[in-house]
Short mmCIF file of C-alpha atoms in Angstrom, two decimals:
data_model
loop_
_atom_site.label_atom_id
_atom_site.label_comp_id
_atom_site.label_asym_id
_atom_site.label_seq_id
_atom_site.Cartn_x
_atom_site.Cartn_y
_atom_site.Cartn_z
CA UNK A 1 0.96 43.75 -51.18
CA UNK A 2 0.41 39.98 -52.47
CA UNK A 3 1.56 37.08 -50.34
CA UNK A 4 4.80 35.97 -52.50
CA UNK A 5 5.04 32.14 -51.95
CA UNK A 6 7.99 29.52 -53.76
CA UNK A 7 7.43 26.88 -56.48
CA UNK A 8 10.50 24.38 -56.29
CA UNK A 9 10.98 22.59 -59.52
CA UNK A 10 13.37 20.35 -57.05
CA UNK A 11 15.91 21.20 -59.57
CA UNK A 12 19.46 18.35 -59.81
CA UNK A 13 22.24 20.19 -60.48
CA UNK A 14 25.39 18.51 -62.49
CA UNK A 15 26.87 16.53 -60.07
CA UNK A 16 24.59 16.22 -57.94
CA UNK A 17 21.78 12.86 -58.10
CA UNK A 18 18.36 13.71 -56.98
CA UNK A 19 19.01 12.84 -52.63
CA UNK A 20 20.65 15.90 -53.12
CA UNK A 21 18.53 18.07 -54.66
CA UNK A 22 15.40 16.69 -52.20
CA UNK A 23 17.62 17.53 -49.12
CA UNK A 24 17.82 20.63 -50.31
CA UNK A 25 14.33 20.48 -51.13
CA UNK A 26 13.15 20.20 -47.34
CA UNK A 27 16.22 22.83 -46.42
CA UNK A 28 14.45 26.01 -49.06
CA UNK A 29 11.37 24.65 -47.27
CA UNK A 30 12.57 25.45 -43.86
CA UNK A 31 13.70 28.48 -44.63
CA UNK A 32 11.16 29.97 -46.28
CA UNK A 33 8.59 29.57 -43.60
CA UNK A 34 10.62 32.07 -41.45
CA UNK A 35 11.25 34.17 -43.94
CA UNK A 36 7.64 34.10 -44.14
CA UNK A 37 5.96 32.53 -47.44
CA UNK A 38 3.28 32.07 -47.61
CA UNK A 39 3.25 28.30 -49.92
CA UNK A 40 5.31 26.15 -50.81
CA UNK A 41 4.44 24.64 -54.15
CA UNK A 42 5.63 21.27 -56.03
CA UNK A 43 5.09 20.50 -59.81
CA UNK A 44 4.88 17.17 -61.68
CA UNK A 45 7.63 15.98 -64.21
CA UNK A 46 8.37 13.05 -65.33
CA UNK A 47 11.85 11.44 -67.42
CA UNK A 48 13.27 14.09 -66.82
CA UNK A 49 16.79 14.25 -65.18
CA UNK A 50 17.22 17.59 -63.82
CA UNK A 51 13.67 17.59 -61.74
CA UNK A 52 13.22 14.84 -58.14
CA UNK A 53 9.53 15.82 -58.22
CA UNK A 54 8.06 12.74 -60.33
CA UNK A 55 6.40 11.34 -57.77
CA UNK A 56 5.35 14.69 -56.04
CA UNK A 57 2.61 13.26 -53.92
CA UNK A 58 5.73 11.92 -52.11
CA UNK A 59 7.92 14.82 -52.11
CA UNK A 60 5.14 16.95 -50.72
CA UNK A 61 4.83 14.43 -46.95
CA UNK A 62 8.48 15.05 -47.29
CA UNK A 63 8.49 18.14 -46.99
CA UNK A 64 4.94 18.94 -44.89
CA UNK A 65 6.47 15.91 -42.17
CA UNK A 66 9.66 19.05 -42.15
CA UNK A 67 7.39 22.08 -41.74
CA UNK A 68 4.91 23.96 -39.26
CA UNK A 69 2.49 26.01 -40.44
CA UNK A 70 3.69 27.11 -44.30
CA UNK A 71 0.96 25.34 -46.80
CA UNK A 72 2.70 23.02 -49.12
CA UNK A 73 1.01 21.37 -52.20
CA UNK A 74 1.05 21.18 -55.97
CA UNK A 75 1.83 23.05 -58.29
CA UNK A 76 0.85 21.04 -60.17
CA UNK A 77 -0.47 17.43 -59.89
CA UNK A 78 -0.98 16.13 -64.01
CA UNK A 79 -4.16 15.36 -63.47
CA UNK A 80 -4.12 13.14 -67.22
CA UNK A 81 -2.16 10.77 -66.37
CA UNK A 82 -3.66 9.88 -63.32
CA UNK A 83 -7.71 8.97 -61.77
CA UNK A 84 -9.04 11.27 -59.92
CA UNK A 85 -10.09 9.05 -57.24
CA UNK A 86 -5.81 8.03 -57.13
CA UNK A 87 -5.65 11.74 -56.47
CA UNK A 88 -8.04 12.07 -53.83
CA UNK A 89 -7.03 9.39 -51.85
CA UNK A 90 -3.52 10.52 -51.76
CA UNK A 91 -4.12 14.01 -51.44
CA UNK A 92 -7.07 13.53 -48.48
CA UNK A 93 -4.16 11.60 -47.16
CA UNK A 94 -2.07 14.37 -47.08
CA UNK A 95 -4.73 16.00 -45.35
CA UNK A 96 -5.15 14.40 -42.24
CA UNK A 97 -1.55 13.88 -41.79
CA UNK A 98 -1.17 18.27 -41.98
CA UNK A 99 -4.63 18.73 -41.60
CA UNK A 100 -5.02 22.88 -43.78
CA UNK A 101 -2.09 23.17 -45.13
CA UNK A 102 -2.34 21.00 -47.85
CA UNK A 103 -3.16 22.80 -51.40
CA UNK A 104 -3.85 20.28 -54.79
CA UNK A 105 -3.21 22.47 -58.40
CA UNK A 106 -4.30 21.12 -61.22
CA UNK A 107 -2.81 20.94 -64.34
CA UNK A 108 -4.00 19.42 -68.01
CA UNK A 109 -0.61 19.28 -69.71
CA UNK A 110 0.78 15.27 -69.23
CA UNK A 111 5.08 17.37 -67.50
CA UNK A 112 6.80 15.27 -70.59
CA UNK A 113 6.62 13.99 -73.50
CA UNK A 114 4.18 11.80 -75.47
CA UNK A 115 6.70 8.42 -75.15
CA UNK A 116 6.69 9.26 -71.87
CA UNK A 117 2.95 9.67 -71.32
CA UNK A 118 2.71 6.27 -72.55
CA UNK A 119 5.03 5.32 -70.38
CA UNK A 120 2.48 6.12 -67.80
CA UNK A 121 -0.21 4.26 -69.45
CA UNK A 122 -2.42 6.45 -70.18
CA UNK A 123 -4.38 7.70 -73.71
CA UNK A 124 -3.00 10.33 -75.88
CA UNK A 125 -6.19 11.85 -75.66
CA UNK A 126 -6.90 11.27 -71.74
CA UNK A 127 -6.81 15.74 -71.42
CA UNK A 128 -9.19 15.53 -73.44
CA UNK A 129 -11.77 15.39 -70.43
CA UNK A 130 -10.20 17.11 -68.28
CA UNK A 131 -12.75 19.33 -66.98
CA UNK A 132 -14.80 15.83 -66.21
CA UNK A 133 -11.64 14.81 -64.33
CA UNK A 134 -11.92 17.65 -62.13
CA UNK A 135 -15.63 17.24 -61.41
CA UNK A 136 -14.81 14.49 -60.40
CA UNK A 137 -12.27 15.31 -57.80
CA UNK A 138 -14.18 17.95 -56.38
CA UNK A 139 -16.90 14.80 -55.79
CA UNK A 140 -14.27 13.04 -54.69
CA UNK A 141 -13.39 15.18 -51.36
CA UNK A 142 -16.13 16.77 -51.12
CA UNK A 143 -18.32 16.06 -48.80
CA UNK A 144 -19.98 12.53 -48.98
CA UNK A 145 -23.66 11.98 -50.91
CA UNK A 146 -26.68 9.61 -49.59
CA UNK A 147 -25.93 7.81 -53.05
CA UNK A 148 -22.68 7.45 -53.01
CA UNK A 149 -21.07 4.36 -54.11
CA UNK A 150 -17.52 4.87 -54.86
CA UNK A 151 -15.92 6.95 -51.42
CA UNK A 152 -11.95 8.64 -51.39
CA UNK A 153 -11.04 7.17 -47.87
CA UNK A 154 -9.11 9.14 -46.60
CA UNK A 155 -9.64 12.05 -48.54
CA UNK A 156 -14.29 11.91 -48.07
CA UNK A 157 -15.17 15.11 -46.76
CA UNK A 158 -11.62 17.05 -46.56
CA UNK A 159 -12.88 19.43 -48.87
CA UNK A 160 -8.52 20.26 -49.67
CA UNK A 161 -8.68 23.34 -52.51
CA UNK A 162 -8.40 22.59 -56.03
CA UNK A 163 -6.63 25.39 -57.60
CA UNK A 164 -6.74 25.24 -62.03
CA UNK A 165 -3.26 26.09 -63.50
CA UNK A 166 -2.58 26.49 -66.49
CA UNK A 167 -0.56 28.89 -69.66
CA UNK A 168 -3.54 29.61 -72.22
CA UNK A 169 -7.72 30.96 -71.72
CA UNK A 170 -8.96 27.27 -71.76
CA UNK A 171 -7.97 26.57 -68.00
CA UNK A 172 -8.72 30.66 -67.16
CA UNK A 173 -12.60 29.52 -67.95
CA UNK A 174 -12.31 26.30 -66.46
CA UNK A 175 -11.20 28.10 -62.98
CA UNK A 176 -13.87 30.78 -63.25
CA UNK A 177 -16.87 28.67 -64.32
CA UNK A 178 -16.10 26.52 -61.24
CA UNK A 179 -15.64 29.43 -59.26
CA UNK A 180 -12.03 27.87 -58.33
CA UNK A 181 -8.72 29.90 -57.87
CA UNK A 182 -6.68 30.24 -60.83
CA UNK A 183 -2.51 29.90 -61.50
CA UNK A 184 -1.15 31.06 -64.30
CA UNK A 185 2.31 29.63 -65.40
CA UNK A 186 3.93 33.19 -66.79
CA UNK A 187 7.48 31.95 -65.40
CA UNK A 188 8.01 29.79 -68.25
CA UNK A 189 4.65 30.38 -71.05
CA UNK A 190 3.62 34.11 -70.29
CA UNK A 191 1.87 34.79 -73.83
CA UNK A 192 -1.19 34.85 -72.69
CA UNK A 193 -1.14 35.40 -69.02
CA UNK A 194 -2.57 39.52 -69.44
CA UNK A 195 -5.05 37.44 -71.53
CA UNK A 196 -6.33 35.12 -69.06
CA UNK A 197 -6.82 36.78 -65.87
CA UNK A 198 -8.86 39.37 -67.88
CA UNK A 199 -10.75 36.42 -69.01
CA UNK A 200 -11.00 34.54 -65.33
CA UNK A 201 -11.61 37.53 -63.32
CA UNK A 202 -14.96 38.66 -66.00
CA UNK A 203 -16.26 35.17 -66.24
CA UNK A 204 -15.65 33.76 -62.93
CA UNK A 205 -18.65 32.46 -61.05
CA UNK A 206 -18.82 32.42 -56.99
CA UNK A 207 -18.78 28.53 -55.90
CA UNK A 208 -18.48 26.88 -52.26
CA UNK A 209 -15.07 26.62 -52.36
CA UNK A 210 -14.59 31.12 -53.34
CA UNK A 211 -16.58 34.24 -53.60
CA UNK A 212 -14.54 36.27 -55.41
CA UNK A 213 -11.94 35.47 -58.20
CA UNK A 214 -8.21 35.14 -56.47
CA UNK A 215 -5.72 35.33 -59.34
CA UNK A 216 -1.96 33.66 -58.94
CA UNK A 217 1.40 34.90 -61.42
CA UNK A 218 3.27 32.77 -61.59
CA UNK A 219 7.65 34.74 -61.58
CA UNK A 220 11.39 33.84 -61.91
CA UNK A 221 13.16 35.81 -59.51
CA UNK A 222 17.82 35.41 -59.53
CA UNK A 223 18.27 37.78 -56.58
CA UNK A 224 22.40 37.95 -55.51
CA UNK A 225 24.15 41.08 -53.61
CA UNK A 226 24.54 42.62 -57.12
CA UNK A 227 23.49 42.98 -60.36
CA UNK A 228 25.67 41.79 -61.98
CA UNK A 229 25.70 38.60 -59.58
CA UNK A 230 22.53 38.00 -60.03
CA UNK A 231 22.66 37.93 -63.83
CA UNK A 232 25.54 35.92 -64.21
CA UNK A 233 23.14 33.53 -61.58
CA UNK A 234 20.61 33.52 -64.40
CA UNK A 235 22.45 32.34 -66.80
CA UNK A 236 21.55 28.51 -65.17
CA UNK A 237 18.02 28.90 -66.30
CA UNK A 238 19.11 30.66 -69.66
CA UNK A 239 21.16 27.80 -70.61
CA UNK A 240 17.93 25.14 -69.85
CA UNK A 241 15.56 27.09 -71.68
CA UNK A 242 18.62 26.46 -74.63
CA UNK A 243 18.59 23.42 -74.65
CA UNK A 244 14.17 23.52 -74.32
CA UNK A 245 14.50 23.77 -77.40
CA UNK A 246 17.77 22.01 -78.64
CA UNK A 247 15.92 18.49 -76.79
CA UNK A 248 18.75 18.15 -74.57
CA UNK A 249 17.18 18.70 -71.87
CA UNK A 250 19.39 17.12 -68.39
CA UNK A 251 20.36 18.51 -65.46
CA UNK A 252 20.64 22.46 -64.19
CA UNK A 253 24.01 23.24 -65.59
CA UNK A 254 26.37 26.36 -63.30
CA UNK A 255 26.39 29.60 -63.89
CA UNK A 256 28.62 30.96 -67.59
CA UNK A 257 29.78 34.43 -68.26
CA UNK A 258 28.61 35.05 -71.00
CA UNK A 259 25.56 33.52 -72.12
CA UNK A 260 26.46 34.92 -75.22
CA UNK A 261 28.70 32.56 -76.29
CA UNK A 262 26.35 30.03 -75.13
CA UNK A 263 22.66 30.58 -77.30
CA UNK A 264 21.81 31.93 -80.89
CA UNK A 265 20.38 34.54 -81.46
CA UNK A 266 17.45 32.66 -82.26
CA UNK A 267 17.85 30.91 -79.26
CA UNK A 268 18.21 33.99 -77.48
CA UNK A 269 14.37 35.15 -78.16
CA UNK A 270 12.96 32.06 -77.78
CA UNK A 271 14.66 31.43 -74.03
CA UNK A 272 14.03 35.20 -73.13
CA UNK A 273 10.82 34.88 -74.91
CA UNK A 274 9.08 32.23 -72.49
CA UNK A 275 12.00 33.79 -69.61
CA UNK A 276 10.24 37.50 -70.04
CA UNK A 277 8.49 37.24 -66.63
CA UNK A 278 11.83 37.79 -65.20
CA UNK A 279 13.19 39.72 -62.56
CA UNK A 280 16.86 39.95 -62.09
CA UNK A 281 19.17 41.82 -59.49
CA UNK A 282 19.55 43.66 -56.34
CA UNK A 283 17.58 43.49 -53.57
CA UNK A 284 16.67 47.39 -55.30
CA UNK A 285 16.18 46.29 -59.55
CA UNK A 286 14.02 42.80 -58.45
CA UNK A 287 11.53 45.66 -56.24
CA UNK A 288 11.29 48.09 -58.50
CA UNK A 289 10.14 45.23 -61.25
CA UNK A 290 8.19 43.97 -59.27
CA UNK A 291 6.20 46.71 -58.60
CA UNK A 292 5.15 47.13 -61.91
CA UNK A 293 4.37 43.84 -62.36
CA UNK A 294 2.15 43.45 -59.03
CA UNK A 295 0.71 46.93 -60.36
CA UNK A 296 -0.04 45.71 -64.02
CA UNK A 297 -1.41 42.02 -63.52
CA UNK A 298 -2.77 42.44 -59.83
CA UNK A 299 -1.93 39.93 -58.79
CA UNK A 300 -3.36 38.37 -55.46
CA UNK A 301 -0.31 36.31 -54.73
CA UNK A 302 3.23 35.48 -56.66
CA UNK A 303 4.63 31.94 -56.87
CA UNK A 304 8.31 32.55 -57.28
CA UNK A 305 10.76 30.24 -58.59
CA UNK A 306 14.21 30.41 -59.64
CA UNK A 307 16.65 27.65 -61.01
CA UNK A 308 19.81 28.60 -59.30
CA UNK A 309 22.51 25.97 -59.12
CA UNK A 310 23.90 26.86 -55.89
CA UNK A 311 21.78 25.98 -54.12
CA UNK A 312 23.64 29.04 -51.02
CA UNK A 313 23.01 30.97 -53.72
CA UNK A 314 19.42 30.38 -54.31
CA UNK A 315 18.98 30.48 -50.18
CA UNK A 316 20.04 33.59 -50.12
CA UNK A 317 18.05 34.47 -53.72
CA UNK A 318 15.35 33.76 -51.70
CA UNK A 319 16.33 35.50 -48.48
CA UNK A 320 16.42 38.74 -50.29
CA UNK A 321 13.07 38.23 -51.91
CA UNK A 322 11.66 37.87 -48.50
CA UNK A 323 12.85 41.24 -47.39
CA UNK A 324 12.30 42.77 -50.37
CA UNK A 325 8.19 42.05 -49.64
CA UNK A 326 8.20 43.68 -45.56
CA UNK A 327 10.31 46.76 -47.86
CA UNK A 328 7.09 46.71 -50.28
CA UNK A 329 5.05 46.26 -47.65
CA UNK A 330 5.94 49.39 -45.97
CA UNK A 331 5.86 51.35 -49.03
CA UNK A 332 2.39 50.31 -49.97
#
């Protein structure tokens, strides 16, 4: 039975502030640690009023400082937005503060729109050098070489584990070539999931970090005490994805009773395609869905997102999921 982990986008619900969101992030992390989740990741997004984790390294430090044993990391850092040296220094510092608990997942998407990308002072073509940037980052976090002039301090020699994040075959091929663990973003871009996993596993080359392929898959889980309640809670995520197509991103909206009155048939088809790796319902319903998904993908780890408006309901969803995992372990 693969371990379960948490992907927290630090959502800012309507009527609340980023301060509220970051307090909720730490509270969820502390509960997740008590419930036995394996790791807790935060993601880099910019210019989005509904996501409070833009300064991802800072939020990771906030969460790591409020927890004790769970791995904390980035899922991920959008490497084209940064110089590898700065990221090596940031995550080397995190590792110096919280030794052996920090993960560094990196992706090549900008995590924002093109205008914001320019505001970040990055070249729009910087994603083209992503493989070279990953190699540079590895070198900066690895053992210091005799002739090495540029060092990450802290960072050099820390060997913070690097993950490749992706939603296409490109990331799968790169992770396989470099012998790195691979996390697929099937929680919002599931189209190439099975093909990417196949490519990654077939082409994997062992490395100093990893001797065999290790694939994490992202899913959405909205769990509640009844199927009906979970379906209503899920309408917050459904509204968010509908708004994405409308170009009207905002804060996380409260759930509604009739999602069919919110979206058009075309918007519904688009949103539910992106949300197809979602498991919504009571403990029994979620368990049945996850068992089939894990059997289909052979996932080594499951990373779970939950866009739920009410923080107490979000906590309850992850609590139910932890109970589901325990039941799956017993049944295995």
